[in-house]
DNA sequence: AACATTTACTACACGGCGTTCAGTAAAGAC
DNA sequence: GTCTTTACTGAACGCCGTGTAGTAAATGTT
């Protein structure tokens, strides 16, 4: 990278931009996503709301930056959990990924809503999607988990898939890392994603807790059923 | 029911309350959930925003009423789809339920967000949850689907469940309708719920379409894998 | 050192929002 | 025909995102 040649101006500018995001995240975690208002952020920083427009073109641009940061932190977390287990324990890695996803969501419910829900009142996602990059990473990571299970995975009546069915960027990531993997594996990875997402989303948005006391057990059952369905056996005892 | 003895006053009152909801729903489908504002509704009805407070204590109360209506219409839809197939085709019924859920969500994305997401800027769900009743219905319906498959369902390493693990109201519904069913079946029903919800939620919130062209096929694969995992065979050819 | 320019920010305004409250006019009750 | 209840208005309060004009300081140039 070399030494980043930043003038004093540029450095202060970058710091302020970062502080804006930091304050926004703190406000969000304290008072929910609605607490992210330019006026509140500015108030917190001893500024005027208009000043923020020098750093972000609009409130949605700021939110997009937040989404990107938060999504990246989530993907970092699940990837770290995966890498904490050996590659020859694919079932354990899938369980770790799924459990970490849920735990991260429980710790950062506002972050989860920011990524997977309507982030904030009238937020409109930009073209490529602020989350596109992190989403591709998550997707590729899941495909990796599936890849490790692919040989013994029992795919029942798989739809026929073609590489053109998927986003080129995602295809690029996958084909580079797993040249042998067929397109159907990516489809399976997306299904795995959906499976992990479903119960967590229901829980975070309060739909599970009104039905069942301890969603954790149900989620664990689901992850176990998932790995079994992939033809995997656990080598590591999952967390409670 | 008998003739509902409503004075002219009460009738007009009920009609206005209904019109408020109707206008709110229309505004929502036209301009997204943010378009639900008391001022906009009142403007549309030739009233003042304050007047709505004669019908709903607060904006959140109105939103709760909308959630209830919309959720009920969703549950009606999936139940109708289920009942269109014979009871001796449990796999078909599960497929029909799942596909109808997705199709309903695609037709009413704002409704789906209203039920399962953050409905509207700063909405706070009331105590029991505006959706509690409809959610219980959905849950019980899914449990019914699971009940039909329960004898041949292969539950792998099920966590041990007790009736006290679940909401008493839900337990009441289930035990009344399926006296023989063990608590683990309800847990399984919740997992089925999560499985159907996951991919649909990802799709509605735009996370799937940026990865894959045709989420329908993946969703169908997922439903098929689900019924197979329950030990069911399809009798009815599912919709494309 | 003195001037010119760029930058960061404030102050103010606009329209929109939920919500409250005093007042008014019509409808219903007796 | 009077009295009470009801339905609604209009104005206000404080919040919001967003522009625009102006200001003061930091930077760049001679």
XYZ file of N, CA, C and O in Angstrom, chain A residues 33-34 71 113 115-123 125 128 131-132 135-136 139 154 156-162 164-167 170 186-187 190-195 197-199 201-202 205-208 210-214 217-219 221-222 224-225 228-229 234, chain B residues 33-34 71 113 115-123 125 128 131-132 135-136 139 154 156-162 164-167 170 186-187 190-195 197-199 201-202 205-208 210-214 217-219 221-222 224-225 228-229 234:
520
model
N -32.767 2.068 14.391
C -32.354 2.663 13.119
C -32.942 4.055 12.888
O -32.368 4.851 12.164
N -34.070 4.338 13.515
C -34.695 5.644 13.296
C -33.880 6.749 13.937
O -34.046 7.917 13.607
N -22.157 -4.885 7.158
C -22.190 -6.151 6.429
C -20.802 -6.776 6.436
O -20.638 -7.986 6.651
N -31.018 -5.650 10.940
C -32.108 -4.953 10.275
C -31.576 -4.016 9.195
O -32.183 -3.857 8.131
N -28.957 -4.414 7.393
C -28.516 -5.166 6.222
C -29.688 -5.809 5.497
O -29.833 -5.681 4.289
N -30.517 -6.498 6.266
C -31.504 -7.380 5.636
C -32.927 -6.841 5.648
O -33.836 -7.485 5.129
N -33.134 -5.700 6.271
C -34.487 -5.153 6.298
C -34.551 -3.815 5.609
O -33.701 -3.489 4.798
N -35.580 -3.055 5.912
C -35.622 -1.670 5.461
C -34.758 -0.894 6.426
O -35.149 -0.693 7.574
N -33.591 -0.448 5.999
C -32.637 0.126 6.952
C -33.214 1.281 7.743
O -33.052 1.362 8.939
N -33.935 2.143 7.080
C -34.255 3.424 7.679
C -35.396 4.014 6.852
O -35.543 3.656 5.688
N -36.207 4.884 7.455
C -37.424 5.338 6.785
C -37.481 5.168 5.283
O -37.933 4.128 4.820
N -37.037 6.104 4.522
C -37.289 6.037 3.077
C -36.086 5.640 2.258
O -35.940 6.052 1.118
N -35.243 4.784 2.855
C -33.977 4.443 2.192
C -34.182 3.698 0.880
O -34.932 2.744 0.797
N -32.004 1.729 -1.947
C -30.690 1.170 -2.225
C -30.184 1.688 -3.569
O -30.941 1.765 -4.525
N -25.893 -0.766 -7.693
C -25.271 -2.054 -7.421
C -25.656 -2.606 -6.060
O -25.392 -3.763 -5.769
N -24.622 -3.240 -0.513
C -24.192 -4.467 0.125
C -23.591 -5.445 -0.872
O -23.063 -6.479 -0.479
N -23.644 -5.112 -2.152
C -23.294 -6.084 -3.181
C -21.984 -6.805 -2.890
O -21.920 -8.036 -2.927
N -22.220 -8.996 0.134
C -23.145 -10.086 -0.173
C -22.453 -11.143 -1.021
O -22.631 -12.344 -0.798
N -21.661 -10.696 -1.984
C -20.923 -11.653 -2.806
C -19.956 -12.463 -1.948
O -19.815 -13.669 -2.126
N -21.889 -14.962 -0.019
C -22.357 -15.988 -0.938
C -21.222 -16.930 -1.319
O -21.385 -18.160 -1.317
N -26.113 -35.145 -1.089
C -27.176 -35.807 -1.836
C -28.155 -34.740 -2.309
O -28.953 -34.237 -1.535
N -31.297 -33.850 -4.213
C -32.470 -34.573 -4.688
C -33.165 -33.746 -5.753
O -33.580 -32.629 -5.507
N -33.288 -34.345 -6.920
C -33.981 -33.667 -8.025
C -33.517 -32.243 -8.209
O -34.327 -31.315 -8.174
N -32.246 -32.026 -8.377
C -31.823 -30.640 -8.505
C -32.344 -30.036 -9.801
O -32.383 -30.720 -10.832
N -32.767 -28.805 -9.724
C -33.075 -28.105 -10.960
C -31.786 -28.023 -11.757
O -30.699 -28.107 -11.206
N -31.894 -27.894 -13.047
C -30.681 -27.775 -13.843
C -30.248 -26.318 -13.869
O -31.043 -25.436 -14.161
N -29.004 -26.109 -13.557
C -28.521 -24.733 -13.493
C -27.361 -24.524 -14.449
O -26.632 -25.455 -14.801
N -27.227 -23.295 -14.839
C -26.192 -22.890 -15.771
C -25.453 -21.721 -15.130
O -26.025 -21.018 -14.303
N -24.841 -19.023 -16.339
C -25.491 -17.752 -16.701
C -26.679 -17.440 -15.798
O -27.257 -16.357 -15.887
N -27.052 -18.407 -14.960
C -28.163 -18.145 -14.056
C -27.759 -17.214 -12.920
O -28.620 -16.666 -12.231
N -26.454 -17.042 -12.719
C -25.991 -16.313 -11.545
C -25.277 -15.023 -11.932
O -24.900 -14.829 -13.091
N -25.109 -14.189 -10.960
C -24.407 -12.935 -11.176
C -22.961 -13.211 -11.587
O -22.267 -14.005 -10.952
N -20.290 -13.062 -8.857
C -20.325 -14.233 -7.980
C -19.720 -15.439 -8.682
O -18.900 -16.170 -8.102
N -23.796 -23.730 -6.473
C -24.085 -22.345 -6.094
C -25.559 -22.206 -5.726
O -25.907 -21.534 -4.754
N -26.400 -22.860 -6.508
C -27.825 -22.844 -6.181
C -28.048 -23.427 -4.792
O -28.833 -22.893 -3.991
N -27.102 -20.957 -2.149
C -28.136 -19.939 -1.929
C -29.257 -20.498 -1.059
O -29.816 -19.799 -0.212
N -29.573 -21.773 -1.276
C -30.604 -22.391 -0.439
C -30.135 -22.472 1.008
O -30.915 -22.257 1.941
N -28.870 -22.797 1.192
C -28.323 -22.844 2.547
C -28.420 -21.459 3.188
O -28.786 -21.312 4.356
N -28.110 -20.449 2.385
C -28.217 -19.071 2.868
C -29.646 -18.799 3.350
O -29.866 -18.296 4.456
N -30.587 -19.136 2.511
C -31.980 -18.914 2.865
C -32.364 -19.646 4.134
O -33.104 -19.122 4.971
N -31.825 -20.839 4.280
C -32.180 -21.640 5.440
C -31.648 -21.030 6.716
O -32.314 -21.025 7.748
N -30.916 -17.881 7.038
C -31.517 -16.552 7.186
C -32.922 -16.619 7.782
O -33.298 -15.779 8.601
N -33.674 -17.624 7.376
C -35.095 -17.659 7.730
C -35.359 -17.572 9.217
O -36.028 -16.636 9.679
N -34.869 -18.518 9.979
C -35.156 -18.530 11.413
C -34.561 -17.319 12.111
O -35.172 -16.753 13.019
N -34.013 -14.332 10.841
C -34.832 -13.154 10.530
C -36.128 -13.178 11.334
O -36.526 -12.167 11.919
N -36.772 -14.331 11.390
C -38.012 -14.424 12.167
C -37.749 -14.069 13.626
O -38.531 -13.353 14.250
N -36.901 -10.249 14.172
C -38.073 -9.391 14.002
C -39.209 -9.771 14.941
O -40.337 -9.309 14.776
N -38.902 -10.645 15.901
C -39.857 -10.894 16.983
C -40.976 -11.850 16.655
O -41.964 -11.922 17.390
N -40.851 -12.599 15.568
C -41.949 -13.500 15.215
C -41.795 -14.870 15.857
O -42.771 -15.610 15.977
N -40.602 -15.223 16.237
C -40.381 -16.540 16.834
C -40.648 -16.532 18.338
O -41.267 -17.437 18.874
N -42.610 -15.031 20.096
C -43.997 -15.072 20.533
C -44.574 -16.474 20.372
O -45.689 -16.742 20.784
N -43.812 -17.381 19.789
C -44.309 -18.744 19.606
C -43.539 -19.729 20.468
O -44.101 -20.699 20.957
N -42.245 -19.490 20.622
C -41.424 -20.476 21.303
C -40.469 -19.783 22.267
O -40.036 -18.657 22.020
N -40.159 -20.463 23.351
C -39.326 -19.845 24.385
C -37.872 -19.738 23.959
O -37.229 -18.717 24.145
N -37.346 -20.838 23.442
C -35.911 -20.899 23.189
C -35.610 -21.190 21.725
O -35.428 -22.347 21.337
N -32.535 -23.666 20.301
C -32.576 -25.113 20.095
C -33.155 -25.434 18.737
O -32.688 -26.331 18.033
N -34.198 -24.725 18.380
C -34.810 -24.980 17.079
C -33.824 -24.667 15.972
O -33.698 -25.416 14.995
N -33.108 -23.569 16.145
C -32.125 -23.188 15.126
C -31.032 -24.237 15.013
O -30.614 -24.616 13.916
N -31.294 -27.414 15.785
C -31.896 -28.566 15.098
C -31.885 -28.356 13.591
O -31.589 -29.273 12.824
N -32.201 -27.145 13.191
C -32.281 -26.843 11.763
C -30.907 -26.973 11.115
O -30.765 -27.558 10.032
N -28.437 -28.743 12.158
C -28.059 -30.153 12.142
C -28.745 -30.879 11.004
O -28.141 -31.678 10.279
N -30.020 -30.609 10.844
C -30.757 -31.233 9.745
C -30.134 -30.837 8.411
O -30.058 -31.643 7.471
N -26.853 -32.807 7.940
C -27.211 -34.196 7.654
C -27.718 -34.327 6.222
O -27.383 -35.280 5.520
N -28.507 -33.366 5.832
C -29.043 -33.403 4.476
C -27.952 -33.294 3.419
O -28.145 -33.696 2.270
N -20.951 -34.709 11.974
C -20.277 -33.737 12.809
C -19.022 -34.342 13.429
O -19.023 -35.460 13.910
N -44.070 1.691 2.116
C -44.583 1.840 3.481
C -44.408 3.253 4.039
O -45.166 3.666 4.907
N -43.441 3.992 3.508
C -43.227 5.340 4.032
C -44.353 6.274 3.631
O -44.518 7.338 4.204
N -51.884 -9.500 7.368
C -51.463 -10.837 7.803
C -52.607 -11.827 7.627
O -52.420 -12.959 7.156
N -43.323 -6.777 3.772
C -42.464 -5.942 4.619
C -43.223 -5.472 5.849
O -42.667 -5.369 6.939
N -45.542 -7.005 7.442
C -45.698 -8.090 8.414
C -44.366 -8.496 9.017
O -44.213 -8.595 10.221
N -43.387 -8.729 8.138
C -42.169 -9.391 8.592
C -40.966 -8.468 8.742
O -39.901 -8.909 9.148
N -41.108 -7.210 8.376
C -39.987 -6.293 8.496
C -40.297 -5.172 9.463
O -41.186 -5.284 10.297
N -39.544 -4.106 9.368
C -39.898 -2.901 10.095
C -40.988 -2.234 9.270
O -40.700 -1.698 8.202
N -42.202 -2.251 9.767
C -43.307 -1.811 8.926
C -43.117 -0.410 8.398
O -43.366 -0.122 7.240
N -42.659 0.495 9.243
C -42.754 1.914 8.946
C -41.802 2.610 9.900
O -41.493 2.073 10.965
N -41.269 3.769 9.527
C -40.220 4.407 10.326
C -40.066 3.932 11.759
O -39.339 2.985 12.015
N -40.765 4.526 12.680
C -40.448 4.232 14.077
C -41.448 3.332 14.774
O -41.662 3.432 15.970
N -42.017 2.421 13.997
C -43.097 1.596 14.535
C -42.629 0.691 15.666
O -41.628 0.009 15.565
N -44.018 -2.408 17.940
C -45.109 -3.376 18.046
C -45.691 -3.349 19.457
O -44.955 -3.271 20.425
N -48.899 -7.769 22.865
C -49.120 -9.098 22.314
C -48.660 -9.217 20.877
O -48.588 -10.316 20.339
N -49.727 -8.919 15.277
C -49.830 -10.043 14.377
C -50.089 -11.341 15.120
O -50.314 -12.371 14.489
N -50.064 -11.294 16.446
C -50.073 -12.523 17.236
C -51.138 -13.510 16.757
O -50.840 -14.679 16.516
N -50.361 -14.811 13.346
C -49.152 -15.624 13.432
C -49.481 -16.994 14.015
O -48.978 -18.016 13.546
N -50.330 -17.007 15.030
C -50.729 -18.285 15.608
C -51.454 -19.138 14.563
O -51.224 -20.346 14.467
N -48.919 -20.493 12.206
C -48.143 -21.518 12.891
C -48.935 -22.806 13.020
O -48.414 -23.899 12.776
N -38.864 -38.247 9.159
C -37.637 -38.714 9.803
C -37.002 -37.530 10.519
O -36.405 -36.666 9.899
N -34.209 -36.172 12.657
C -32.872 -36.596 13.012
C -32.419 -35.851 14.264
O -32.382 -34.629 14.265
N -32.059 -36.610 15.288
C -31.577 -36.003 16.521
C -32.442 -34.844 16.986
O -31.951 -33.733 17.170
N -33.713 -35.083 17.150
C -34.537 -33.931 17.533
C -34.181 -33.498 18.935
O -33.920 -34.326 19.801
N -34.112 -32.199 19.155
C -34.004 -31.720 20.508
C -35.243 -32.202 21.253
O -36.274 -32.504 20.647
N -35.143 -32.310 22.544
C -36.319 -32.738 23.300
C -37.157 -31.514 23.612
O -36.652 -30.521 24.116
N -38.425 -31.608 23.315
C -39.293 -30.458 23.523
C -40.426 -30.808 24.466
O -40.833 -31.960 24.584
N -40.893 -29.772 25.080
C -41.976 -29.901 26.042
C -43.044 -28.892 25.644
O -42.741 -27.891 25.014
N -44.385 -26.830 27.391
C -44.146 -25.531 28.030
C -43.124 -24.701 27.266
O -42.902 -23.538 27.590
N -42.502 -25.309 26.250
C -41.556 -24.544 25.445
C -42.258 -23.563 24.526
O -41.633 -22.645 23.997
N -43.558 -23.764 24.318
C -44.252 -22.969 23.310
C -45.309 -22.068 23.937
O -45.697 -22.245 25.095
N -45.753 -21.123 23.160
C -46.778 -20.206 23.614
C -48.070 -20.987 23.913
O -48.514 -21.796 23.091
N -50.743 -21.060 21.192
C -50.389 -21.946 20.091
C -50.587 -23.402 20.497
O -51.179 -24.198 19.749
N -44.308 -29.424 16.716
C -44.458 -27.970 16.655
C -43.101 -27.327 16.371
O -42.987 -26.392 15.567
N -42.077 -27.849 17.011
C -40.731 -27.341 16.741
C -40.383 -27.528 15.275
O -39.818 -26.629 14.628
N -42.099 -24.957 13.179
C -41.427 -23.654 13.219
C -40.218 -23.647 12.289
O -39.929 -22.645 11.632
N -39.536 -24.790 12.234
C -38.398 -24.875 11.314
C -38.863 -24.787 9.873
O -38.209 -24.152 9.023
N -39.973 -25.445 9.586
C -40.531 -25.355 8.232
C -40.876 -23.900 7.911
O -40.619 -23.401 6.808
N -41.439 -23.229 8.897
C -41.768 -21.815 8.727
C -40.511 -21.021 8.364
O -40.482 -20.257 7.386
N -39.479 -21.237 9.130
C -38.229 -20.540 8.873
C -37.677 -20.836 7.498
O -37.159 -19.957 6.806
N -37.842 -22.067 7.078
C -37.303 -22.452 5.781
C -38.037 -21.766 4.651
O -37.439 -21.334 3.666
N -39.678 -18.996 4.983
C -39.502 -17.552 5.140
C -38.160 -17.078 4.584
O -38.084 -16.016 3.959
N -37.127 -17.869 4.797
C -35.782 -17.417 4.484
C -35.598 -16.932 3.064
O -35.254 -15.771 2.826
N -35.827 -17.801 2.115
C -35.586 -17.421 0.719
C -36.541 -16.322 0.268
O -36.153 -15.425 -0.478
N -37.896 -13.963 2.111
C -37.453 -12.696 2.692
C -36.244 -12.156 1.942
O -36.186 -10.976 1.597
N -35.290 -13.030 1.676
C -34.108 -12.576 0.936
C -34.521 -12.018 -0.424
O -34.014 -10.988 -0.873
N -36.466 -8.594 -0.160
C -35.605 -7.481 0.218
C -34.436 -7.292 -0.745
O -33.491 -6.557 -0.455
N -34.498 -7.998 -1.881
C -33.557 -7.712 -2.953
C -32.187 -8.339 -2.810
O -31.259 -7.952 -3.524
N -32.047 -9.306 -1.903
C -30.725 -9.883 -1.716
C -30.480 -11.077 -2.630
O -29.340 -11.436 -2.888
N -31.536 -11.681 -3.111
C -31.364 -12.844 -3.976
C -31.174 -12.444 -5.429
O -30.343 -12.985 -6.140
N -29.802 -10.090 -6.779
C -28.478 -9.619 -7.174
C -27.505 -10.788 -7.295
O -26.374 -10.600 -7.729
N -27.948 -11.979 -6.927
C -27.069 -13.145 -7.031
C -27.542 -14.117 -8.110
O -26.738 -14.749 -8.777
N -28.848 -14.237 -8.241
C -29.376 -15.262 -9.139
C -30.537 -14.696 -9.955
O -31.272 -13.834 -9.486
N -30.648 -15.189 -11.187
C -31.665 -14.644 -12.090
C -33.073 -15.079 -11.705
O -33.996 -14.271 -11.678
N -33.219 -16.377 -11.448
C -34.565 -16.913 -11.256
C -34.699 -17.582 -9.893
O -34.509 -18.786 -9.766
N -36.860 -21.093 -9.131
C -36.394 -22.480 -9.239
C -35.685 -22.905 -7.964
O -35.859 -24.030 -7.481
N -34.883 -22.010 -7.435
C -34.185 -22.336 -6.202
C -35.176 -22.577 -5.076
O -35.047 -23.514 -4.293
N -36.207 -21.725 -5.052
C -37.215 -21.877 -4.001
C -37.951 -23.201 -4.148
O -38.207 -23.900 -3.169
N -36.788 -25.919 -5.558
C -35.854 -26.955 -5.118
C -35.881 -27.087 -3.598
O -35.857 -28.190 -3.053
N -35.904 -25.944 -2.940
C -35.873 -25.944 -1.492
C -37.129 -26.605 -0.918
O -37.051 -27.425 0.002
N -38.992 -28.778 -2.385
C -38.941 -30.208 -2.684
C -38.032 -30.927 -1.699
O -38.352 -31.995 -1.198
N -36.879 -30.319 -1.450
C -35.960 -30.909 -0.485
C -36.631 -31.007 0.876
O -36.426 -31.972 1.621
N -39.161 -33.921 0.824
C -38.391 -35.173 0.818
C -37.831 -35.457 2.202
O -37.840 -36.584 2.671
N -37.325 -34.395 2.819
C -36.763 -34.554 4.151
C -37.802 -34.989 5.169
O -37.476 -35.549 6.212
N -44.381 -36.603 -3.698
C -45.339 -35.713 -4.334
C -46.383 -36.503 -5.108
O -46.063 -37.443 -5.812
